[in-house]
């Protein structure tokens, strides 16, 4: 065999190998596409006949609500419930009421909803209850007890707890600024009530209460307003979960680090603020527990067990000290 | 592998390869298309629900307003459409995570249909007050269906986004493989095509070069060795065999040429040594005159006869002559023989005058007479008789030459009447007793056949010539010649 023939044969062999490899690759890719295409890449649900619970929240992207979803999902898996998550941004009661009505007509087995105020919403809840669909409020409750149950923090208590934390770190007779989500929110007002009562007990006072409407930009604006309006503030408290980081960053920018910042609930930004020392402390709720307990309560109800009409989940405080202790504990 | 087998295997392989690539690409694109179709179909159903519910509500309102059978039919049509559509919803795949919403939509439509039933029932009572009909509830329900279906379509799109991103990237990958497959298969085809043509062309070229060399006379050109067992291989074998034969033939040819050359030289020498026949013939004439002057009349006559015989024999043998001349010559010949045999031999000749114009090949009769002398009469002591009879028939001339001599055996007789070359050769060959003309009887017969017959075959021979012979009784040769004269 000459050198030329050998070279020729080798290149032909190489080409054949390339061809085989390409064909295999081609088929493999083709098969992958085929499996993606065959059911549009979606896994078909097994046991789609499970009872169906809908959890109507605000924003799934939010850390707090995300944890509620996780809890509810896990409980659903555990107790055999399909949990549907529905976001209704904002807090227009008409929209929320319409959603509740929609699920009532869609014959869900239970509704978990973050309550808002107003007759329209209450009517929707009432209708659902009347047609045999239990409504459980979560995180935020209604005034009246038309719903089956409430699962979430004891808001007045949480407010008092936070008041205690503030009292411990400021001198008597100080004035404190407050930012709430909305003054019309029962949840926020309950927190405020508790907070104010404890604060008053120590001779401190609330300078004013401003609304942030869960908007970061609004939180910043209201902080600036509070600092402008009341230069002698010793502390600013944010009662909704997005407030504290915004307040802390604004004060830092304004050079008013003498004003202590308190807030609600943990988020990466909040924890970072505590670590940096620009946030004094936060009161952390148990969103995962709320979600989990809400679904478990529905399961209990279906099984005929007696369930409380108010199920409070615990709260705990987070300060720089406790955070470091916790991190060291983890180590 | 033969060329035929190679072509039969590789051409289909290449065609299949090329088509395979096209088929693969077509197949996968069809799959993707059908998936787009599926998703689109889902959304079409969901969109359809919104539309049909809206139309149903409208038709119902018209029905409530007009309350006649015509509009009721319209309404019923819409409602049935919706019922069918709700069945379509149940047929949608229940897939994570949107199956709950599909279920919701189904339930909402069911509630809507239930409400429609209730309203229909109410409407069947003509006294019912319009105010008690839950139209507001129905409208609300319609709104919910609209919301749910819109949400669902939104979710479908959301969900499909990631899947389609993947499918798209996989499709791009697939396209790249498709292009690679195409390029490789083209390269491979070229390779195979080159290899195929090369495997045919190279040995053929080699053979062509060798053939050209051999054709130009280089018989000692080294014969190429066959490399393959295909058709070209056998061509090589044949070629080599041919060259081998050619070489042997060439050697033989050279030998023959040399032999011929020698023969030619000999002949030339022989001719050089021969006396010019005209000189002989003139000399004979002088002898005749001299003999006559000296009173030897018979010797003079004999010399004239010999002279005439020479003259006749010297003429061009390929020209036909008149029978008259031929007979004259035969008579001269007999005269010479008579001088030798004296009274031992007698010639009886009968000539039909009408036959004397007959055209006949030159020197036909003399060899036959000679034959009669040599084989028939020579050995007879006395009473030898030769007959030469020429008769004219309307279409032919019959010449009979007969003797009463020794006769011939059947075998000799048969051998005389064959035309094959070996015998012809034999008669003119040296193994025979040479006679005066140097021509044998077979030579005569052959010329007769060629002259009179259309075909030089045995049939013509048998038609023209008959020989009757019996041992010790004599021989007669009968020539039956078609009449032919100068005109």
PDB file of C-alpha atoms in Angstrom, chain A residues 17-137:
ATOM      1  CA  UNK A  17     -16.395   8.543  11.628  1.00  0.00           C
ATOM      2  CA  UNK A  18     -17.338  12.230  11.443  1.00  0.00           C
ATOM      3  CA  UNK A  19     -20.490  11.251   9.614  1.00  0.00           C
ATOM      4  CA  UNK A  20     -21.457   8.678  12.223  1.00  0.00           C
ATOM      5  CA  UNK A  21     -20.748  11.091  15.100  1.00  0.00           C
ATOM      6  CA  UNK A  22     -22.776  13.836  13.410  1.00  0.00           C
ATOM      7  CA  UNK A  23     -25.646  11.467  12.731  1.00  0.00           C
ATOM      8  CA  UNK A  24     -25.637  10.339  16.375  1.00  0.00           C
ATOM      9  CA  UNK A  25     -25.512  13.959  17.566  1.00  0.00           C
ATOM     10  CA  UNK A  26     -28.237  14.882  15.147  1.00  0.00           C
ATOM     11  CA  UNK A  27     -30.481  12.088  16.348  1.00  0.00           C
ATOM     12  CA  UNK A  28     -29.790  12.872  19.959  1.00  0.00           C
ATOM     13  CA  UNK A  29     -30.718  16.524  19.498  1.00  0.00           C
ATOM     14  CA  UNK A  30     -33.683  15.497  17.433  1.00  0.00           C
ATOM     15  CA  UNK A  31     -34.833  13.163  20.206  1.00  0.00           C
ATOM     16  CA  UNK A  32     -34.443  15.912  22.810  1.00  0.00           C
ATOM     17  CA  UNK A  33     -36.534  18.239  20.690  1.00  0.00           C
ATOM     18  CA  UNK A  34     -38.988  15.421  20.175  1.00  0.00           C
ATOM     19  CA  UNK A  35     -39.428  14.903  23.921  1.00  0.00           C
ATOM     20  CA  UNK A  36     -39.751  18.657  24.461  1.00  0.00           C
ATOM     21  CA  UNK A  37     -42.275  18.855  21.689  1.00  0.00           C
ATOM     22  CA  UNK A  38     -44.273  15.744  22.559  1.00  0.00           C
ATOM     23  CA  UNK A  39     -45.830  17.363  25.631  1.00  0.00           C
ATOM     24  CA  UNK A  40     -44.544  20.877  25.022  1.00  0.00           C
ATOM     25  CA  UNK A  41     -41.947  20.247  27.684  1.00  0.00           C
ATOM     26  CA  UNK A  42     -44.537  20.239  30.412  1.00  0.00           C
ATOM     27  CA  UNK A  43     -44.792  17.453  32.888  1.00  0.00           C
ATOM     28  CA  UNK A  44     -48.259  16.004  32.957  1.00  0.00           C
ATOM     29  CA  UNK A  45     -49.826  16.206  36.361  1.00  0.00           C
ATOM     30  CA  UNK A  46     -50.367  13.025  38.266  1.00  0.00           C
ATOM     31  CA  UNK A  47     -53.375  12.883  40.546  1.00  0.00           C
ATOM     32  CA  UNK A  48     -55.053  16.029  39.251  1.00  0.00           C
ATOM     33  CA  UNK A  49     -58.121  15.187  41.293  1.00  0.00           C
ATOM     34  CA  UNK A  50     -56.670  16.422  44.567  1.00  0.00           C
ATOM     35  CA  UNK A  51     -58.657  19.038  46.479  1.00  0.00           C
ATOM     36  CA  UNK A  52     -57.798  22.469  45.234  1.00  0.00           C
ATOM     37  CA  UNK A  53     -56.816  25.371  47.454  1.00  0.00           C
ATOM     38  CA  UNK A  54     -56.143  28.841  46.128  1.00  0.00           C
ATOM     39  CA  UNK A  55     -53.822  31.204  47.941  1.00  0.00           C
ATOM     40  CA  UNK A  56     -54.445  34.806  46.937  1.00  0.00           C
ATOM     41  CA  UNK A  57     -51.420  36.929  47.795  1.00  0.00           C
ATOM     42  CA  UNK A  58     -49.840  40.140  46.628  1.00  0.00           C
ATOM     43  CA  UNK A  59     -46.596  39.446  44.864  1.00  0.00           C
ATOM     44  CA  UNK A  60     -44.889  36.093  44.440  1.00  0.00           C
ATOM     45  CA  UNK A  61     -41.549  37.790  43.811  1.00  0.00           C
ATOM     46  CA  UNK A  62     -41.616  39.287  47.290  1.00  0.00           C
ATOM     47  CA  UNK A  63     -39.437  37.450  49.845  1.00  0.00           C
ATOM     48  CA  UNK A  64     -42.206  37.353  52.444  1.00  0.00           C
ATOM     49  CA  UNK A  65     -44.841  35.973  50.066  1.00  0.00           C
ATOM     50  CA  UNK A  66     -42.436  33.631  48.460  1.00  0.00           C
ATOM     51  CA  UNK A  67     -41.903  32.008  51.847  1.00  0.00           C
ATOM     52  CA  UNK A  68     -45.640  31.779  52.418  1.00  0.00           C
ATOM     53  CA  UNK A  69     -45.933  30.014  49.057  1.00  0.00           C
ATOM     54  CA  UNK A  70     -43.179  27.602  49.947  1.00  0.00           C
ATOM     55  CA  UNK A  71     -44.874  26.719  53.231  1.00  0.00           C
ATOM     56  CA  UNK A  72     -48.241  26.284  51.600  1.00  0.00           C
ATOM     57  CA  UNK A  73     -46.765  24.190  48.798  1.00  0.00           C
ATOM     58  CA  UNK A  74     -44.985  21.860  51.207  1.00  0.00           C
ATOM     59  CA  UNK A  75     -48.124  21.459  53.323  1.00  0.00           C
ATOM     60  CA  UNK A  76     -50.105  20.804  50.131  1.00  0.00           C
ATOM     61  CA  UNK A  77     -47.698  18.046  49.196  1.00  0.00           C
ATOM     62  CA  UNK A  78     -47.891  16.621  52.672  1.00  0.00           C
ATOM     63  CA  UNK A  79     -51.664  16.703  53.078  1.00  0.00           C
ATOM     64  CA  UNK A  80     -52.640  16.024  49.478  1.00  0.00           C
ATOM     65  CA  UNK A  81     -53.744  19.460  48.322  1.00  0.00           C
ATOM     66  CA  UNK A  82     -53.112  21.216  45.088  1.00  0.00           C
ATOM     67  CA  UNK A  83     -52.282  24.795  45.972  1.00  0.00           C
ATOM     68  CA  UNK A  84     -52.783  27.441  43.364  1.00  0.00           C
ATOM     69  CA  UNK A  85     -51.076  30.778  43.848  1.00  0.00           C
ATOM     70  CA  UNK A  86     -52.781  33.876  42.621  1.00  0.00           C
ATOM     71  CA  UNK A  87     -51.306  37.336  42.768  1.00  0.00           C
ATOM     72  CA  UNK A  88     -53.575  40.348  43.117  1.00  0.00           C
ATOM     73  CA  UNK A  89     -51.234  43.328  43.256  1.00  0.00           C
ATOM     74  CA  UNK A  90     -52.347  46.388  45.153  1.00  0.00           C
ATOM     75  CA  UNK A  91     -55.204  46.252  47.588  1.00  0.00           C
ATOM     76  CA  UNK A  92     -58.292  47.369  45.733  1.00  0.00           C
ATOM     77  CA  UNK A  93     -61.039  45.477  47.467  1.00  0.00           C
ATOM     78  CA  UNK A  94     -63.099  45.210  44.264  1.00  0.00           C
ATOM     79  CA  UNK A  95     -60.345  43.372  42.500  1.00  0.00           C
ATOM     80  CA  UNK A  96     -59.734  41.082  45.431  1.00  0.00           C
ATOM     81  CA  UNK A  97     -63.466  40.477  45.812  1.00  0.00           C
ATOM     82  CA  UNK A  98     -63.787  39.625  42.132  1.00  0.00           C
ATOM     83  CA  UNK A  99     -60.949  37.134  42.469  1.00  0.00           C
ATOM     84  CA  UNK A 100     -62.602  35.506  45.449  1.00  0.00           C
ATOM     85  CA  UNK A 101     -65.873  35.338  43.546  1.00  0.00           C
ATOM     86  CA  UNK A 102     -64.156  33.865  40.543  1.00  0.00           C
ATOM     87  CA  UNK A 103     -62.678  31.062  42.630  1.00  0.00           C
ATOM     88  CA  UNK A 104     -65.984  30.525  44.349  1.00  0.00           C
ATOM     89  CA  UNK A 105     -67.631  29.998  40.968  1.00  0.00           C
ATOM     90  CA  UNK A 106     -64.713  27.850  39.866  1.00  0.00           C
ATOM     91  CA  UNK A 107     -65.551  25.591  42.821  1.00  0.00           C
ATOM     92  CA  UNK A 108     -62.228  25.577  44.612  1.00  0.00           C
ATOM     93  CA  UNK A 109     -62.182  23.641  47.867  1.00  0.00           C
ATOM     94  CA  UNK A 110     -60.779  26.449  50.014  1.00  0.00           C
ATOM     95  CA  UNK A 111     -59.555  30.007  49.691  1.00  0.00           C
ATOM     96  CA  UNK A 112     -56.627  31.485  51.548  1.00  0.00           C
ATOM     97  CA  UNK A 113     -56.539  35.241  51.127  1.00  0.00           C
ATOM     98  CA  UNK A 114     -54.733  38.262  52.419  1.00  0.00           C
ATOM     99  CA  UNK A 115     -57.710  40.274  53.621  1.00  0.00           C
ATOM    100  CA  UNK A 116     -58.385  43.867  52.831  1.00  0.00           C
ATOM    101  CA  UNK A 117     -61.036  46.186  54.119  1.00  0.00           C
ATOM    102  CA  UNK A 118     -64.354  47.033  52.642  1.00  0.00           C
ATOM    103  CA  UNK A 119     -67.896  45.790  52.246  1.00  0.00           C
ATOM    104  CA  UNK A 120     -67.416  44.422  48.721  1.00  0.00           C
ATOM    105  CA  UNK A 121     -64.631  42.160  49.812  1.00  0.00           C
ATOM    106  CA  UNK A 122     -66.480  41.096  52.929  1.00  0.00           C
ATOM    107  CA  UNK A 123     -69.513  40.221  50.804  1.00  0.00           C
ATOM    108  CA  UNK A 124     -67.362  38.071  48.573  1.00  0.00           C
ATOM    109  CA  UNK A 125     -65.986  36.248  51.598  1.00  0.00           C
ATOM    110  CA  UNK A 126     -69.444  35.838  52.977  1.00  0.00           C
ATOM    111  CA  UNK A 127     -70.728  34.388  49.668  1.00  0.00           C
ATOM    112  CA  UNK A 128     -67.848  31.937  49.523  1.00  0.00           C
ATOM    113  CA  UNK A 129     -68.442  30.799  53.083  1.00  0.00           C
ATOM    114  CA  UNK A 130     -72.121  30.451  52.346  1.00  0.00           C
ATOM    115  CA  UNK A 131     -71.464  28.225  49.338  1.00  0.00           C
ATOM    116  CA  UNK A 132     -69.358  25.980  51.547  1.00  0.00           C
ATOM    117  CA  UNK A 133     -65.893  27.205  50.647  1.00  0.00           C
ATOM    118  CA  UNK A 134     -63.887  27.981  53.766  1.00  0.00           C
ATOM    119  CA  UNK A 135     -62.018  31.274  53.586  1.00  0.00           C
ATOM    120  CA  UNK A 136     -58.875  31.609  55.642  1.00  0.00           C
ATOM    121  CA  UNK A 137     -57.269  34.999  55.940  1.00  0.00           C
TER     122      UNK A 137
END
